Coordinates of C-alpha atoms and ligand atoms in Angstrom, one line a residue:
M1 CA -16.6 2.9 0.5
I2 CA -13.4 1.3 1.7
I3 CA -11.9 -2.0 0.7
T4 CA -8.9 -3.3 2.6
I5 CA -6.4 -5.8 1.3
D6 CA -3.9 -7.1 3.8
G7 CA -1.3 -9.9 3.8
P8 CA 2.4 -10.7 3.6
S9 CA 4.6 -9.8 0.7
G10 CA 4.6 -12.0 -2.4
T11 CA 0.9 -12.7 -2.3
G12 CA 0.3 -10.4 -5.3
K13 CA -1.3 -7.8 -3.0
S14 CA -0.1 -4.7 -4.8
T15 CA -1.0 -5.8 -8.3
V16 CA -4.3 -7.2 -7.2
A17 CA -5.2 -4.1 -5.2
K18 CA -4.3 -1.8 -8.1
K19 CA -6.5 -3.8 -10.5
V20 CA -9.4 -4.0 -8.1
A21 CA -9.3 -0.2 -7.7
E22 CA -9.1 0.3 -11.5
K23 CA -12.1 -2.0 -12.1
L24 CA -14.2 -0.2 -9.5
G25 CA -13.0 3.3 -10.3
F26 CA -11.7 3.6 -6.7
T27 CA -8.4 5.3 -5.6
Y28 CA -5.6 2.9 -4.7
F29 CA -3.3 3.5 -1.8
D30 CA -0.1 1.4 -1.2
T31 CA 0.5 1.9 2.5
G32 CA 3.8 -0.1 2.4
A33 CA 5.2 2.6 0.2
M34 CA 4.5 5.1 3.0
F35 CA 6.6 3.1 5.4
R36 CA 9.2 2.8 2.7
T37 CA 9.2 6.6 2.2
I38 CA 10.0 7.1 5.9
A39 CA 12.7 4.4 5.8
Y40 CA 14.3 6.1 2.8
G41 CA 14.3 9.4 4.6
I42 CA 16.0 7.8 7.6
L43 CA 18.6 6.2 5.4
I44 CA 19.5 9.3 3.3
N45 CA 19.6 11.5 6.4
R46 CA 21.6 8.9 8.3
I47 CA 19.2 9.1 11.3
D48 CA 19.8 6.8 14.2
Y49 CA 16.2 5.7 14.5
T50 CA 16.9 4.0 17.8
N51 CA 17.6 7.4 19.3
H52 CA 14.1 8.7 20.4
E53 CA 15.0 12.4 20.2
L54 CA 16.6 12.2 16.8
L55 CA 13.7 10.2 15.4
T56 CA 11.1 12.5 16.9
H57 CA 12.7 15.5 15.4
F58 CA 12.9 13.7 12.0
L59 CA 9.2 12.8 12.1
Q60 CA 8.2 16.3 13.1
T61 CA 10.0 17.8 10.2
A62 CA 9.5 15.1 7.6
E63 CA 6.6 16.1 5.4
L64 CA 5.2 13.1 3.5
S65 CA 2.7 13.7 0.6
L66 CA 1.2 11.8 -2.3
K67 CA 0.4 13.1 -5.8
I68 CA -1.0 11.3 -8.8
H69 CA 0.9 11.6 -12.1
Q70 CA -0.4 9.8 -15.2
N71 CA -2.4 7.3 -13.1
K72 CA 0.5 6.5 -10.8
I73 CA 0.9 7.5 -7.2
H74 CA 4.1 9.3 -6.5
F75 CA 5.5 9.6 -3.0
Y76 CA 7.2 12.9 -1.8
L77 CA 9.4 13.5 1.2
N78 CA 9.8 17.2 1.9
C79 CA 8.6 18.0 -1.7
V80 CA 11.1 15.6 -3.3
D81 CA 9.7 12.8 -5.4
V82 CA 11.3 9.6 -3.9
T83 CA 9.1 7.0 -5.6
D84 CA 11.9 5.5 -7.7
H85 CA 14.1 4.9 -4.5
L86 CA 11.6 2.8 -2.5
R87 CA 12.2 -0.7 -3.9
T88 CA 15.9 -1.3 -3.0
A89 CA 16.8 -4.2 -0.7
E90 CA 18.1 -1.7 1.9
V91 CA 14.8 0.2 2.0
T92 CA 12.8 -3.0 2.0
S93 CA 14.6 -4.3 5.1
L94 CA 14.6 -1.0 7.0
S95 CA 10.9 -0.4 6.3
S96 CA 10.0 -3.6 8.1
K97 CA 12.3 -2.8 11.0
I98 CA 11.0 0.8 11.5
S99 CA 7.3 -0.4 11.2
T100 CA 7.6 -1.7 14.7
I101 CA 8.0 1.9 16.1
K102 CA 4.9 3.4 17.6
A103 CA 5.7 7.1 16.6
I104 CA 6.1 6.1 13.0
R105 CA 2.9 4.0 12.9
D106 CA 1.0 7.0 14.6
K107 CA 2.2 9.4 12.0
L108 CA 1.2 7.2 9.1
S109 CA -2.1 6.1 10.6
Q110 CA -3.1 9.7 10.8
L111 CA -2.1 10.3 7.1
Q112 CA -4.0 7.1 6.0
R113 CA -7.2 8.1 7.8
D114 CA -7.0 11.6 6.3
L115 CA -6.6 10.3 2.8
V116 CA -9.9 8.5 2.7
K117 CA -12.1 11.5 3.5
G118 CA -14.8 11.8 0.8
I119 CA -13.6 9.2 -1.6
S120 CA -13.9 5.4 -2.3
A121 CA -10.6 3.6 -2.0
V122 CA -8.7 0.4 -1.9
F123 CA -6.1 0.4 0.9
E124 CA -3.4 -2.2 0.7
G125 CA -1.1 -3.0 3.7
R126 CA -0.7 -5.1 6.8
D127 CA -3.1 -3.6 9.3
M128 CA -5.7 -1.9 7.2
G129 CA -8.6 -4.2 8.1
T130 CA -7.6 -4.7 11.8
V131 CA -6.5 -1.3 13.0
I132 CA -6.8 1.6 10.5
F133 CA -10.2 0.8 8.9
P134 CA -12.0 -1.6 11.2
N135 CA -15.3 -0.6 9.7
A136 CA -14.3 -1.1 6.0
E137 CA -17.1 -2.5 3.9
T138 CA -15.0 -5.4 2.4
K139 CA -11.9 -6.8 4.0
I140 CA -9.6 -9.2 2.2
F141 CA -6.6 -11.1 3.6
L142 CA -4.3 -12.7 1.0
T143 CA -2.0 -15.6 1.8
A144 CA 0.3 -18.0 -0.2
E145 CA 2.9 -20.6 0.6
P146 CA 6.3 -19.0 1.6
T147 CA 8.1 -20.8 -1.2
V148 CA 5.6 -19.5 -3.8
R149 CA 5.9 -16.0 -2.4
A150 CA 9.7 -16.1 -2.5
K151 CA 9.7 -17.4 -6.1
R152 CA 7.4 -14.5 -7.2
R153 CA 9.6 -12.0 -5.4
Y154 CA 12.8 -13.5 -6.8
N155 CA 11.5 -13.5 -10.4
E156 CA 10.3 -9.9 -9.9
L157 CA 13.7 -8.8 -8.8
V158 CA 15.6 -10.6 -11.6
A159 CA 13.2 -9.1 -14.1
K160 CA 14.0 -5.7 -12.8
D161 CA 17.8 -6.2 -12.7
V162 CA 19.5 -9.1 -14.5
T163 CA 22.6 -8.9 -12.2
F164 CA 20.4 -9.7 -9.2
A165 CA 20.7 -13.4 -9.9
Q166 CA 24.5 -13.2 -9.8
T167 CA 24.6 -11.7 -6.3
H168 CA 21.5 -13.3 -4.7
S169 CA 20.3 -16.8 -4.4
F170 CA 16.7 -17.9 -4.3
E171 CA 17.4 -19.3 -0.7
K172 CA 18.4 -15.8 0.4
T173 CA 15.2 -14.3 -0.9
L174 CA 13.2 -17.0 0.9
Q175 CA 15.1 -16.3 4.1
D176 CA 14.6 -12.5 3.7
I177 CA 10.8 -13.1 3.3
Q178 CA 10.6 -15.4 6.3
E179 CA 12.5 -12.9 8.5
R180 CA 10.2 -10.1 7.4
D181 CA 7.1 -12.2 8.0
E182 CA 8.4 -13.1 11.4
R183 CA 8.9 -9.4 12.3
D184 CA 5.6 -8.2 10.8
E185 CA 3.5 -10.9 12.4
N186 CA 5.1 -10.7 15.9
R187 CA 5.5 -7.0 16.5
E188 CA 3.6 -5.6 19.4
I189 CA 1.7 -2.8 17.6
A190 CA -0.6 -3.6 14.7
P191 CA 0.9 -7.0 13.8
L192 CA 0.2 -8.6 10.4
K193 CA -3.0 -10.7 10.8
A194 CA -6.4 -11.2 9.3
A195 CA -9.3 -9.2 10.7
K196 CA -12.0 -11.5 12.1
D197 CA -14.4 -10.5 9.4
A198 CA -11.8 -10.7 6.5
H199 CA -12.3 -13.0 3.5
L200 CA -9.2 -15.2 3.3
I201 CA -7.9 -16.0 -0.2
D202 CA -4.9 -18.3 -0.8
T203 CA -3.3 -17.1 -4.0
S204 CA -0.7 -19.9 -4.2
N205 CA -2.4 -21.5 -7.2
L206 CA -4.4 -18.6 -8.5
S207 CA -3.6 -16.1 -11.3
I208 CA -3.8 -12.3 -10.5
D209 CA -7.0 -12.1 -12.6
E210 CA -8.6 -15.0 -10.7
V211 CA -7.9 -13.2 -7.4
V212 CA -9.2 -9.9 -8.7
E213 CA -12.4 -11.6 -9.9
R214 CA -13.0 -13.2 -6.5
I215 CA -12.6 -9.9 -4.8
I216 CA -14.9 -8.0 -7.2
F217 CA -17.5 -10.8 -6.6
L218 CA -17.1 -10.4 -2.8
V219 CA -17.4 -6.6 -3.1
K220 CA -20.6 -6.8 -5.3
S221 CA -22.2 -9.5 -3.2
Ligands
DC301 O1 4.0 -3.9 1.5 P1 5.5 -3.5 1.5 O2 6.5 -4.7 1.4 O3 5.8 -2.4 0.6 O4 5.7 -3.0 3.0 C1 7.0 -2.6 3.5 C2 7.0 -2.8 5.1 O5 6.1 -1.9 5.7 C3 6.6 -4.2 5.6 O6 7.7 -5.0 5.9 C4 5.8 -3.9 6.8 C5 5.5 -2.5 6.8 N1 4.0 -2.2 6.6 C6 3.3 -2.1 7.8 O7 3.8 -2.4 8.9 N2 2.0 -1.8 7.8 C7 1.4 -1.5 6.6 N3 0.1 -1.1 6.6 C8 2.1 -1.6 5.4 C9 3.4 -1.9 5.5

């Protein structure tokens, strides 16, 4: 069985998807982290991703794999665990930019479809219900007001690094989120949008547990 959870950042998607998977005993896959892994590889290898030949060579030689350690999925690029490098502002911004490139989406689509063979899973991303798993049993699309999403993201970043507040304003976080939404929603291939048969949940005024409960109810019914 496949459950897809799509939506923009700051809707609580990752936390919700992880909890839903835990409650149902399913495997959880964060597909945004796969785009982030490729973005990280492009950054550290200083690849000019606008150069088709260089990008093609990088994609052909970059081996992306996932392993579970102590209940947490780790992302590997050419056998190196890069999980702790995927949440920087640079990787966040580049992952959105490179997610518009067909060759990158093709590579990751293949990996995502291969992962599901023989297991029940929760896939979280932007195009899981529309493009990757159009036949998923339950599709969820999470939304929330942009200011609510930016506030959540800002608080999350400050909680991780107290110096963040000294260098970044809330307005900048809101602007970054709006730019990323704009790019994710308007790209030509697999844009961020709800599948026609997705259940829409606005998380602006809901706690994580309330959203999880709603999804479990939808899955069971
Ligand atoms: O969910 P996230 O913030 O970790 O995702 C990082 C970027 O990856 C996001 O800006 C868009 C892209 N992405 C995508 O295009 N398709 C997915 N299924 C998941 C993420």
